[in-house]
mmCIF file of N, CA and C in Angstrom:
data_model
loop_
_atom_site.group_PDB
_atom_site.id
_atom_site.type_symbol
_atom_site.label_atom_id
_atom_site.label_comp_id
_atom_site.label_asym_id
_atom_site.label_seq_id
_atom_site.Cartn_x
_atom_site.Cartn_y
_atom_site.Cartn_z
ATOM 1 N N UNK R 292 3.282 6.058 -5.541
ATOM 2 C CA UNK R 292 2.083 6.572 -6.177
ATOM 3 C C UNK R 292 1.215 5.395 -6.619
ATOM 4 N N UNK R 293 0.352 5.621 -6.374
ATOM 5 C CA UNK R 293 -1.486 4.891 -7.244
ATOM 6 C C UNK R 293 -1.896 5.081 -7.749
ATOM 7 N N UNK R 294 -2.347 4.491 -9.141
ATOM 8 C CA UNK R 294 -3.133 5.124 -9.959
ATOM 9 C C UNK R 294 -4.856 4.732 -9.359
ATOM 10 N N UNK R 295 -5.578 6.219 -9.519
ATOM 11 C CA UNK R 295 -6.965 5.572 -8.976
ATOM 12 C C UNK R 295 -7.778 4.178 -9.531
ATOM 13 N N UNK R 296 -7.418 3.616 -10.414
ATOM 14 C CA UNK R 296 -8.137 2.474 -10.351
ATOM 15 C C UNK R 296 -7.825 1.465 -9.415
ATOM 16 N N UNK R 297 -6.530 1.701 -8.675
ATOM 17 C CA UNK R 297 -5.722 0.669 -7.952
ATOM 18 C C UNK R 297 -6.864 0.599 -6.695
ATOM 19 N N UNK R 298 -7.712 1.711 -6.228
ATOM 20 C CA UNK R 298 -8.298 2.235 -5.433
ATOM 21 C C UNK R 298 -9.802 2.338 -5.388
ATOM 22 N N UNK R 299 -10.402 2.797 -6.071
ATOM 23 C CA UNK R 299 -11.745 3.106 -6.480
ATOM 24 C C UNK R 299 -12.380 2.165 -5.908
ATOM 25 N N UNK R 300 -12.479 1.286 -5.234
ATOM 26 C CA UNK R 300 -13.897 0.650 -5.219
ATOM 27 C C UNK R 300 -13.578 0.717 -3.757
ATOM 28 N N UNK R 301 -12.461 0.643 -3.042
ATOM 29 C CA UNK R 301 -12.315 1.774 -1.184
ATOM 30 C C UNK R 301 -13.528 2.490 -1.668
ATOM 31 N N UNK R 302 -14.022 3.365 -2.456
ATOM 32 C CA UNK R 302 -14.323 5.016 -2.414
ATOM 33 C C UNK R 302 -15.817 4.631 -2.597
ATOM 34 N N UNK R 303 -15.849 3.842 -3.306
ATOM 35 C CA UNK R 303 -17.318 3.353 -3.738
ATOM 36 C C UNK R 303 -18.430 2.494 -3.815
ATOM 37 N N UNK R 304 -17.304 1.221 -3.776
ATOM 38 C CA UNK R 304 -18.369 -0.455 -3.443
ATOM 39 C C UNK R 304 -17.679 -1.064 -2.841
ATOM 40 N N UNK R 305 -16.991 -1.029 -1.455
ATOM 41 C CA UNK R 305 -15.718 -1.773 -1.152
ATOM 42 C C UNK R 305 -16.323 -3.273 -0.857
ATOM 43 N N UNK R 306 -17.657 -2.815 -0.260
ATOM 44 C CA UNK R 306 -18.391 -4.094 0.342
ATOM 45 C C UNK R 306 -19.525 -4.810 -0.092
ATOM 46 N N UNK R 307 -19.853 -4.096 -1.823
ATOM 47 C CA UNK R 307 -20.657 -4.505 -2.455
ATOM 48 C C UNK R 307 -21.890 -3.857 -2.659
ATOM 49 N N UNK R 308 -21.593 -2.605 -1.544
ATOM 50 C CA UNK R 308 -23.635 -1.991 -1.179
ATOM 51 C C UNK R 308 -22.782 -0.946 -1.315
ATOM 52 N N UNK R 309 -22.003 -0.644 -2.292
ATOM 53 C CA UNK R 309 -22.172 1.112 -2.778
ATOM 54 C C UNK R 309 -21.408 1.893 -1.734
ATOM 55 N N UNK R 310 -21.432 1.499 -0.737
ATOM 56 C CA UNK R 310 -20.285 2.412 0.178
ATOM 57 C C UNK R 310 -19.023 2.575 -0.016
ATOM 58 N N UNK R 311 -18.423 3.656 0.557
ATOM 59 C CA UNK R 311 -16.954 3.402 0.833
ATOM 60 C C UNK R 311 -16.667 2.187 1.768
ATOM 61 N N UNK R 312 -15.259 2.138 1.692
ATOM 62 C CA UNK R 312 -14.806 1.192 2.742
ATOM 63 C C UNK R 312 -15.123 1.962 4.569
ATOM 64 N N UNK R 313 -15.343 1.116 5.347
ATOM 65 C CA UNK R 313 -15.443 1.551 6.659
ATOM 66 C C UNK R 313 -14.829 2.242 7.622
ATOM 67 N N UNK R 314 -13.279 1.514 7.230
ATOM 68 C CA UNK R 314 -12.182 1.712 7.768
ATOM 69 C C UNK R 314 -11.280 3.248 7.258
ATOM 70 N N UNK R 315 -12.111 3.445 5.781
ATOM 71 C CA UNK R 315 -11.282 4.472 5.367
ATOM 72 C C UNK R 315 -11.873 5.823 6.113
ATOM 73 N N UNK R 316 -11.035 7.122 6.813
ATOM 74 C CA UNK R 316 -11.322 8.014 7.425
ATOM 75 C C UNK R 316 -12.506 8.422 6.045
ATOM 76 N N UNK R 317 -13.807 9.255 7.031
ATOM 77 C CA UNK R 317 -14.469 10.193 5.615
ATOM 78 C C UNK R 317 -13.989 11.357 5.091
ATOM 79 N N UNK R 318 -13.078 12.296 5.762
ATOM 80 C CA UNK R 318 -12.870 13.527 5.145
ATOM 81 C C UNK R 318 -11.372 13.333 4.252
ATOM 82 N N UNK R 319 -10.939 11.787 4.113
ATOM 83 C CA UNK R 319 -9.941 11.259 3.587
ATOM 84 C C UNK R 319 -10.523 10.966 2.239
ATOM 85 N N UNK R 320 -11.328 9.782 2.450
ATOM 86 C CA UNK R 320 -12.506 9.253 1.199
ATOM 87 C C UNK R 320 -13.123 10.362 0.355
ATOM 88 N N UNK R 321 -13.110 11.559 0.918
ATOM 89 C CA UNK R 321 -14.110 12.718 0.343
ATOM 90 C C UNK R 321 -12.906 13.230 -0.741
ATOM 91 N N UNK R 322 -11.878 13.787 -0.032
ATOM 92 C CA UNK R 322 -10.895 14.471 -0.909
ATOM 93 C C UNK R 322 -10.109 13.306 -2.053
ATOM 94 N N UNK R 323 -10.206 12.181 -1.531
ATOM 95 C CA UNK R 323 -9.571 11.458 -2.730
ATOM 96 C C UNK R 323 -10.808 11.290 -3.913
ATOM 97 N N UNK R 324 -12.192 11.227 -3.651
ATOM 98 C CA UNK R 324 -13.394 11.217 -4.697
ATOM 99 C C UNK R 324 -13.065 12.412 -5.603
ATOM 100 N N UNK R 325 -12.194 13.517 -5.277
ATOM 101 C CA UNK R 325 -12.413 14.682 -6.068
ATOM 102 C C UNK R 325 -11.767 14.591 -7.119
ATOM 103 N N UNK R 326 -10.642 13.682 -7.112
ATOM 104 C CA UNK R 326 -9.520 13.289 -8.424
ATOM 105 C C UNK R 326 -10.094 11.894 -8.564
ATOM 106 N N UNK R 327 -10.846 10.931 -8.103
ATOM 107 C CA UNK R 327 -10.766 9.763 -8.542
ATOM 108 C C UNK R 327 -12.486 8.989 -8.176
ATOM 109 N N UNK R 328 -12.983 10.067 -9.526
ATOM 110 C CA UNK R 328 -14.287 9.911 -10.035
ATOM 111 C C UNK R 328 -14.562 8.754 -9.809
ATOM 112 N N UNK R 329 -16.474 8.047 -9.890
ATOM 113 C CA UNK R 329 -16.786 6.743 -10.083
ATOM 114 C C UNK R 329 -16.560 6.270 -11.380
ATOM 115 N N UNK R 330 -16.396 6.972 -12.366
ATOM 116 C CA UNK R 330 -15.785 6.489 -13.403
ATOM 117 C C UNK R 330 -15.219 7.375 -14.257
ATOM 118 N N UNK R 331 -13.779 6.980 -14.924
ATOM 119 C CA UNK R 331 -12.709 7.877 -15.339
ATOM 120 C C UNK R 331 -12.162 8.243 -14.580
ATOM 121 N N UNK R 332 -11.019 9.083 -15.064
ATOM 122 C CA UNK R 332 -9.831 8.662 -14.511
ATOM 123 C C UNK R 332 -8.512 7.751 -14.045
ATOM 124 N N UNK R 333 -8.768 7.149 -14.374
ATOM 125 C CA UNK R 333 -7.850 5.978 -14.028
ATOM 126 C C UNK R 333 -6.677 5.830 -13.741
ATOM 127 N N UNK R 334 -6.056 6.874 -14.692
ATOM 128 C CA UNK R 334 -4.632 6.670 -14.555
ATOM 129 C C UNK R 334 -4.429 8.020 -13.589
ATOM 130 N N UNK R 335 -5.233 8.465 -12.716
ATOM 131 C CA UNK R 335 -4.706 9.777 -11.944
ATOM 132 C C UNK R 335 -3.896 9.089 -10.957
ATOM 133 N N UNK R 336 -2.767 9.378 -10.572
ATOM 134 C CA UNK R 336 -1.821 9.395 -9.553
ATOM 135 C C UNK R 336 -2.282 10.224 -8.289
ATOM 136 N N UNK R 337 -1.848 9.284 -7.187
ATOM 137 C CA UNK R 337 -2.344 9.654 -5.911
ATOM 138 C C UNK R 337 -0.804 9.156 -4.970
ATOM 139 N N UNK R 338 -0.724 10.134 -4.070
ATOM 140 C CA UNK R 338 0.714 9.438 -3.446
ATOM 141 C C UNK R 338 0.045 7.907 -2.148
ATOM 142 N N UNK R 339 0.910 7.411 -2.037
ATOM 143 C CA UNK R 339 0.971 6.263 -1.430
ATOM 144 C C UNK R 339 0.608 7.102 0.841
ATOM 145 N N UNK R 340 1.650 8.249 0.542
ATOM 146 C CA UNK R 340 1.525 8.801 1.999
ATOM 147 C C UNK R 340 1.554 10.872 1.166
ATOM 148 N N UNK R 341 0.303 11.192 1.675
ATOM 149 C CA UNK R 341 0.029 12.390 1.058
ATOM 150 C C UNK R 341 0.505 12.832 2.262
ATOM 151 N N UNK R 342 0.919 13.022 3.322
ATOM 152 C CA UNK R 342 1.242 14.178 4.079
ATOM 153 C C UNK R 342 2.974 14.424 3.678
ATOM 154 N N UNK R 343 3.492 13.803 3.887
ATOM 155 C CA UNK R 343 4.835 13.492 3.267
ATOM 156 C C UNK R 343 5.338 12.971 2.385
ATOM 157 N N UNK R 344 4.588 12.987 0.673
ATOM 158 C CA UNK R 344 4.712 12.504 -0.603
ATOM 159 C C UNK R 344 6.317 12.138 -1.282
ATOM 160 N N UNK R 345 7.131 12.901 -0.980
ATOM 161 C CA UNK R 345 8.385 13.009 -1.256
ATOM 162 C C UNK R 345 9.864 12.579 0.051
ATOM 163 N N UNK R 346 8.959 12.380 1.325
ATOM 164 C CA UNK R 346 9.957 12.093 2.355
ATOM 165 C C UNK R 346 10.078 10.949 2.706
ATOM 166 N N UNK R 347 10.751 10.402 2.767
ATOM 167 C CA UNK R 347 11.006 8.890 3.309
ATOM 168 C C UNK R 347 10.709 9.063 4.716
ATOM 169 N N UNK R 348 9.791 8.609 5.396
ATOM 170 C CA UNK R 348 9.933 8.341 6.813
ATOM 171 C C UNK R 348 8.594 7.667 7.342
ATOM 172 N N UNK R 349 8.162 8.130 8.127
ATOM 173 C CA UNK R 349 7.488 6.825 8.465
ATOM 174 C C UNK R 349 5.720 7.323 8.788
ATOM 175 N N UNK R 350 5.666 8.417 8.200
ATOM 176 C CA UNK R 350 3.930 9.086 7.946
ATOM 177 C C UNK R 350 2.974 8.176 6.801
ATOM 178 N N UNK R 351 3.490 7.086 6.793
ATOM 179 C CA UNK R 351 2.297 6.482 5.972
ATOM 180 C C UNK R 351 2.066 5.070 6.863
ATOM 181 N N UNK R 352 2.794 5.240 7.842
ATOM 182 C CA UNK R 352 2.179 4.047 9.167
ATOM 183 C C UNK R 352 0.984 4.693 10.096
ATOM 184 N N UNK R 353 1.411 6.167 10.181
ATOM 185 C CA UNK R 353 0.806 7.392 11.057
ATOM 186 C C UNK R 353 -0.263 7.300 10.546
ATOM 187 N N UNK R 354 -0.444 7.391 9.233
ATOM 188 C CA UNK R 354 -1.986 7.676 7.922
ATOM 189 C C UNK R 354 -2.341 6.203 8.314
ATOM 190 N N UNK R 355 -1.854 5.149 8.217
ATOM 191 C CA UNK R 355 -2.973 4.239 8.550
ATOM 192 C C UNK R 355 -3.663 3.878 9.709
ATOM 193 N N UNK R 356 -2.844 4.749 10.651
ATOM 194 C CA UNK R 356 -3.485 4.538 12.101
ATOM 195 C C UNK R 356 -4.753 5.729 12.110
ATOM 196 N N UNK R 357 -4.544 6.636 11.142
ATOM 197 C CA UNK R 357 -5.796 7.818 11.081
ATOM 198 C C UNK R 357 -6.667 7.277 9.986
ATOM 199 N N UNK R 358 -6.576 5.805 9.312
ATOM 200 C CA UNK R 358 -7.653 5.542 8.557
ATOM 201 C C UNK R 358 -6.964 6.038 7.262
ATOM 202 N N UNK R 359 -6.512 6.661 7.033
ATOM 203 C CA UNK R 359 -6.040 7.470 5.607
ATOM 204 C C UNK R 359 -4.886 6.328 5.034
ATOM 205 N N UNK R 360 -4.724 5.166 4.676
ATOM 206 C CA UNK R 360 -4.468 3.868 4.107
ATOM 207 C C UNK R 360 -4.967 4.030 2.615
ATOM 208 N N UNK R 361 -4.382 4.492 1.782
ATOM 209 C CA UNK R 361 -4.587 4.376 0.400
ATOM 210 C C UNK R 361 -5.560 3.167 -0.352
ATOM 211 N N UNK R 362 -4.585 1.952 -0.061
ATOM 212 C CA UNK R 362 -4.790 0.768 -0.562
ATOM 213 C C UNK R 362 -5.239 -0.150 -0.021
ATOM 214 N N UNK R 363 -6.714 -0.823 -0.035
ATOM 215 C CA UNK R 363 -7.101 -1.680 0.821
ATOM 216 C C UNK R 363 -5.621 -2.789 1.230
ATOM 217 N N UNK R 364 -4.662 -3.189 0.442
ATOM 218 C CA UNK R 364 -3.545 -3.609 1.011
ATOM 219 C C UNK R 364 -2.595 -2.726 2.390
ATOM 220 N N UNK R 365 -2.422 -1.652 1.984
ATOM 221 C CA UNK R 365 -2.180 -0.743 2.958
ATOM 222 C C UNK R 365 -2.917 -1.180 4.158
ATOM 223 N N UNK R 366 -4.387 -0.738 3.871
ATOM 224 C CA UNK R 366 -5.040 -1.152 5.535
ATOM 225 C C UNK R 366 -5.457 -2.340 5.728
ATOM 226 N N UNK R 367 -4.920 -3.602 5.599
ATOM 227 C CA UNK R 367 -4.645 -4.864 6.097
ATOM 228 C C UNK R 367 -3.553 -4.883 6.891
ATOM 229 N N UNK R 368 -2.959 -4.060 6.609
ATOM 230 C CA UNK R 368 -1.895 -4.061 7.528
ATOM 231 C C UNK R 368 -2.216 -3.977 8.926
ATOM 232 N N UNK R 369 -2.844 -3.302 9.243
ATOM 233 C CA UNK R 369 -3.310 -2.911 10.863
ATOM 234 C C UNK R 369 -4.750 -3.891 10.725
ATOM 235 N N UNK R 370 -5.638 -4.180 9.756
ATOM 236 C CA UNK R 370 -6.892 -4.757 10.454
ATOM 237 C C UNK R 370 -6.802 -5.949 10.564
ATOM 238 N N UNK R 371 -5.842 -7.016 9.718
ATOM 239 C CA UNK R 371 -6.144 -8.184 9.455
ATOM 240 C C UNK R 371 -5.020 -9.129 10.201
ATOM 241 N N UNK R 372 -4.245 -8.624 10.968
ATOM 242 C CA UNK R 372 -3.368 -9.264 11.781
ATOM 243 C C UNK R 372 -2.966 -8.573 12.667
ATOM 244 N N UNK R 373 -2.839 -8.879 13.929
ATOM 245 C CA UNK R 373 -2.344 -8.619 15.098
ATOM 246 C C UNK R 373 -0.927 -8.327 15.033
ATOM 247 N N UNK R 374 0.114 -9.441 14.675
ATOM 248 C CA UNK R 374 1.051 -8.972 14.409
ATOM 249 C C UNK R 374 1.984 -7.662 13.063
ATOM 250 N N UNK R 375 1.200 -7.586 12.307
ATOM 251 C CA UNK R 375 1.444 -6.551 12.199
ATOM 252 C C UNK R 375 1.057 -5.476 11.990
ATOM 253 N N UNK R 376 -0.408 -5.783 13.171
ATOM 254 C CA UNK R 376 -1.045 -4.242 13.290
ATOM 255 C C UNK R 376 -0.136 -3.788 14.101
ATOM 256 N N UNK R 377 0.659 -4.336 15.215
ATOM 257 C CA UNK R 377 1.312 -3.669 15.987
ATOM 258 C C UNK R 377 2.902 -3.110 15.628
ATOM 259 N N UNK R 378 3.350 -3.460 14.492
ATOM 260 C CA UNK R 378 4.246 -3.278 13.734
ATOM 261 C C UNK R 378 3.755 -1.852 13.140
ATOM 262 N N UNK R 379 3.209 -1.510 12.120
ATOM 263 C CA UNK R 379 2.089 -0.664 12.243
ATOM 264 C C UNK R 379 2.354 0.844 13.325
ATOM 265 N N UNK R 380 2.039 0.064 14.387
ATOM 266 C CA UNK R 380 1.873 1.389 15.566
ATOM 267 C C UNK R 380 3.386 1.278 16.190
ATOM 268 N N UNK R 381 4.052 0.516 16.185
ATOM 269 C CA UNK R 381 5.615 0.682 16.599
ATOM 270 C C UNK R 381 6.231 1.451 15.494
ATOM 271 N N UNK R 382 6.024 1.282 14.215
ATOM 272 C CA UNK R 382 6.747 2.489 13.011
ATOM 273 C C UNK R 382 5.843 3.700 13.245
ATOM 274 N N UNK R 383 4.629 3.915 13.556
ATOM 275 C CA UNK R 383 4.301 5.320 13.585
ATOM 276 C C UNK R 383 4.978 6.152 15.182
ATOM 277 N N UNK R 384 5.215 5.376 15.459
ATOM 278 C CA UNK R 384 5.673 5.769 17.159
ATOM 279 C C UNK R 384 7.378 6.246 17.315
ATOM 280 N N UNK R 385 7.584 5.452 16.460
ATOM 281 C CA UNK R 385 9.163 5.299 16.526
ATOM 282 C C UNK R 385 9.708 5.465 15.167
ATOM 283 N N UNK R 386 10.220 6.367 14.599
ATOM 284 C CA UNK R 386 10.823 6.673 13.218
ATOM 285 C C UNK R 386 11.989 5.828 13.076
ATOM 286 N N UNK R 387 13.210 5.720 14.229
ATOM 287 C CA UNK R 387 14.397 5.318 14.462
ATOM 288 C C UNK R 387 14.121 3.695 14.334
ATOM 289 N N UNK R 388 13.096 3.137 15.377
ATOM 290 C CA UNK R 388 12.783 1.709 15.001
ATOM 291 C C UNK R 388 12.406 1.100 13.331
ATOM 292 N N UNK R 389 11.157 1.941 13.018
ATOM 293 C CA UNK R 389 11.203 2.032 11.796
ATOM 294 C C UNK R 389 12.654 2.016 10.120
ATOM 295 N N UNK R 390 13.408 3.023 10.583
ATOM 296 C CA UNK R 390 14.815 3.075 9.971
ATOM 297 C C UNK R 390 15.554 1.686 10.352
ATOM 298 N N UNK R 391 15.397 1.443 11.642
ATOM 299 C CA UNK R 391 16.535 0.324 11.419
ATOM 300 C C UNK R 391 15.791 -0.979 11.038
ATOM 301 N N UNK R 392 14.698 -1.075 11.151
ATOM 302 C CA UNK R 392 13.988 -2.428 10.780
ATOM 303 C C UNK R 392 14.151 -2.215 9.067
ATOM 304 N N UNK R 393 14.171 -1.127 8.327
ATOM 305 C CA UNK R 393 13.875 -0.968 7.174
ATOM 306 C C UNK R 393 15.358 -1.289 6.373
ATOM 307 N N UNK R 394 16.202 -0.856 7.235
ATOM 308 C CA UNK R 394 18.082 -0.733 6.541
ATOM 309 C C UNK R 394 17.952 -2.814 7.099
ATOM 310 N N UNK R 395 17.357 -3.288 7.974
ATOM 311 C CA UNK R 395 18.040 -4.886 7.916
ATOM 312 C C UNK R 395 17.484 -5.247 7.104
ATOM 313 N N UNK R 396 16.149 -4.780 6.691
ATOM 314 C CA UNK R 396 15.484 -5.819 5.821
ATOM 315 C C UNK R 396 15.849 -5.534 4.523
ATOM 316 N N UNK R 397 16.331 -4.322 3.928
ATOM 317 C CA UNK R 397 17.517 -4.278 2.949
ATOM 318 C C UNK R 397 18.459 -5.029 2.660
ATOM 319 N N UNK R 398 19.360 -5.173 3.794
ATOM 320 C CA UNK R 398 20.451 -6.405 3.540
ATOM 321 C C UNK R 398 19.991 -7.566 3.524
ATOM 322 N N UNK R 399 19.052 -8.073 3.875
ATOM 323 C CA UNK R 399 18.864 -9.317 4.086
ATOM 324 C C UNK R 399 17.906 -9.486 2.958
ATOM 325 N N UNK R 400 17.021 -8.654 2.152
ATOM 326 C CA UNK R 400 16.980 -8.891 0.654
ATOM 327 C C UNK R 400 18.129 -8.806 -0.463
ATOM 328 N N UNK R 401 19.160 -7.837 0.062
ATOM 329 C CA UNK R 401 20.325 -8.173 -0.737
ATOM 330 C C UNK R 401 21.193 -9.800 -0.683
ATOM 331 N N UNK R 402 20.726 -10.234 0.237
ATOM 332 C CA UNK R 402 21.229 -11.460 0.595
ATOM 333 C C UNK R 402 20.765 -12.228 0.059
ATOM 334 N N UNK R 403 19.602 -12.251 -0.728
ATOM 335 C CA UNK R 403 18.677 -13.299 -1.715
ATOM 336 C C UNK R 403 19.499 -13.273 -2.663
ATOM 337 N N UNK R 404 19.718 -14.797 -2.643
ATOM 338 C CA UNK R 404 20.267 -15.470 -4.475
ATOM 339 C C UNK R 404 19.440 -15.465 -5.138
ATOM 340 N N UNK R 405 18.937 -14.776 -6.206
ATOM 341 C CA UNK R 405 18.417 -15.215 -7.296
ATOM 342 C C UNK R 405 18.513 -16.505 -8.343
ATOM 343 N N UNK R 406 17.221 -16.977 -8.755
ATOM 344 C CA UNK R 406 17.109 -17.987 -9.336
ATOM 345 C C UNK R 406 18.019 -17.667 -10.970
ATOM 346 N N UNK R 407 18.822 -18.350 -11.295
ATOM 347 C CA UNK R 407 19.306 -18.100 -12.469
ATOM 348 C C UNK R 407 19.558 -19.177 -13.954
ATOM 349 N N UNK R 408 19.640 -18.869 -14.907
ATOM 350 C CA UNK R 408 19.427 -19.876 -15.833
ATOM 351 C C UNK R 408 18.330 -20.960 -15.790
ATOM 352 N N UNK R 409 18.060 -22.224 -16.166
ATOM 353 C CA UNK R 409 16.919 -23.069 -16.302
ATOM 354 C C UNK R 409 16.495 -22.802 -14.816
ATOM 355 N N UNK R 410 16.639 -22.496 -13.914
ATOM 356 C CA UNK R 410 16.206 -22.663 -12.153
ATOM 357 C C UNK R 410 15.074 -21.561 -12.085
ATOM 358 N N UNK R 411 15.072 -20.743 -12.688
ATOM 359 C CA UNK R 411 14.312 -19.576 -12.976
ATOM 360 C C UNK R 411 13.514 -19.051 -13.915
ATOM 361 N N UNK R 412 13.090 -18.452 -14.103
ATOM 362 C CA UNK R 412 12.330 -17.452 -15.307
ATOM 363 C C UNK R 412 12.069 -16.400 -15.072
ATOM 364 N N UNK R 413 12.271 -15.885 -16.445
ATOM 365 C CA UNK R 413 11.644 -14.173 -16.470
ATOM 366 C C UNK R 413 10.421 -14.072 -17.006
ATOM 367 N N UNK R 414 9.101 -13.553 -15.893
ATOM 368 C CA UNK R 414 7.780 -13.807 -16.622
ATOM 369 C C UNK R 414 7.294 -12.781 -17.411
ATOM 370 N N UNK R 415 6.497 -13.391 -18.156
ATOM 371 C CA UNK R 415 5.836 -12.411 -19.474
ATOM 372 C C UNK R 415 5.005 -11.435 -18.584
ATOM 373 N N UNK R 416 4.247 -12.104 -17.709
ATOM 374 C CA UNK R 416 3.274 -11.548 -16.842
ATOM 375 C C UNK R 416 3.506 -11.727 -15.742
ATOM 376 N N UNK R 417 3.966 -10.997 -14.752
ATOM 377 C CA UNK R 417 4.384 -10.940 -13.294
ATOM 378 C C UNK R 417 3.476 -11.768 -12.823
ATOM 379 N N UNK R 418 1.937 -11.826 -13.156
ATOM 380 C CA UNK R 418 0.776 -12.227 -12.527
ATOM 381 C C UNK R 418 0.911 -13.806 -12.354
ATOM 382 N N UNK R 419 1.479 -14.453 -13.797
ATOM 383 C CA UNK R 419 1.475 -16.113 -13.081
ATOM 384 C C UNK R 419 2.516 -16.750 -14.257
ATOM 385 N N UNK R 420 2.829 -17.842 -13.894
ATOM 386 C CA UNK R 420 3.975 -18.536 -14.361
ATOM 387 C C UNK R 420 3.878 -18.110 -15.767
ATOM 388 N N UNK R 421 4.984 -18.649 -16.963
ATOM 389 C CA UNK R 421 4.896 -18.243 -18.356
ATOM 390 C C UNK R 421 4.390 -19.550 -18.615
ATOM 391 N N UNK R 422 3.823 -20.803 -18.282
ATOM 392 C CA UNK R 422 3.625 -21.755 -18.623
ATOM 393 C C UNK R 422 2.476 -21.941 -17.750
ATOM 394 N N UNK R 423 1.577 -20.585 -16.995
ATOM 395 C CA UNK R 423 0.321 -20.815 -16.260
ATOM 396 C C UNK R 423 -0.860 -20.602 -17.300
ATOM 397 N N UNK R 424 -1.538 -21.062 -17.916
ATOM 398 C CA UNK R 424 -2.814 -20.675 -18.843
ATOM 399 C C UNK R 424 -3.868 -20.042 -18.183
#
């Protein structure tokens, strides 16, 4: 889920002149304006993949190939690199490819050592070091 501020300016100034974003489908952009006003709202929740909100599978690769990409991060995915725009259209194509690319890259984040004691920190602000001003 998103809260619409994560979003809002897709809907409204993505490019500075008041438009939506380009890339976002319009009858997508239209129905998300109806919960996520030009101003207020903020904290409304929007799912990440609205056709399948609750299913794990692989309809929010499908939504970005129809433009319906929530998060201008979302649709970088397909516009801003080749490699994994086509990543992209191999998970909307293939659910099974999708599943198993998703279960390795599981283990192989379980496989990360974490930084621990002085080697590490726990930040105040995710955003930048505890010693970034």
């Amino acid at each position: 889920m998103s809260r619409c501020t994560s979003f809002r300016q897709r809907l409204y100034n993505q490019t500075g002149n008041g438009m939506a974003d380009s890339t976002l489908d319009v009858s997508y952009a239209a129905q998300l304006r109806q919960g996520c006003p030009r101003s207020g709202g903020d904290n409304n929740l929007f799912p990440l993949d609205f056709v399948t909100p609750a299913k794990f599978d692989n309809f929010y690769y499908k939504n970005l190939l129809a433009g319906k990409g929530l998060l201008s991060s979302d649709e970088v995915l397909l516009t801003k690199s080749a490699e994994t725009a086509a990543l992209v259209k191999a998970y909307a194509a293939d659910v099974n490819l999708f599943f198993q690319h998703f279960a390795q890259s599981m283990v192989n984040m379980g496989n990360i050592s974490p930084l621990t004691g002085s080697q590490g920190e726990i930040r105040k602000n995710c955003r930048r070091l505890n010693n970034d001003h």
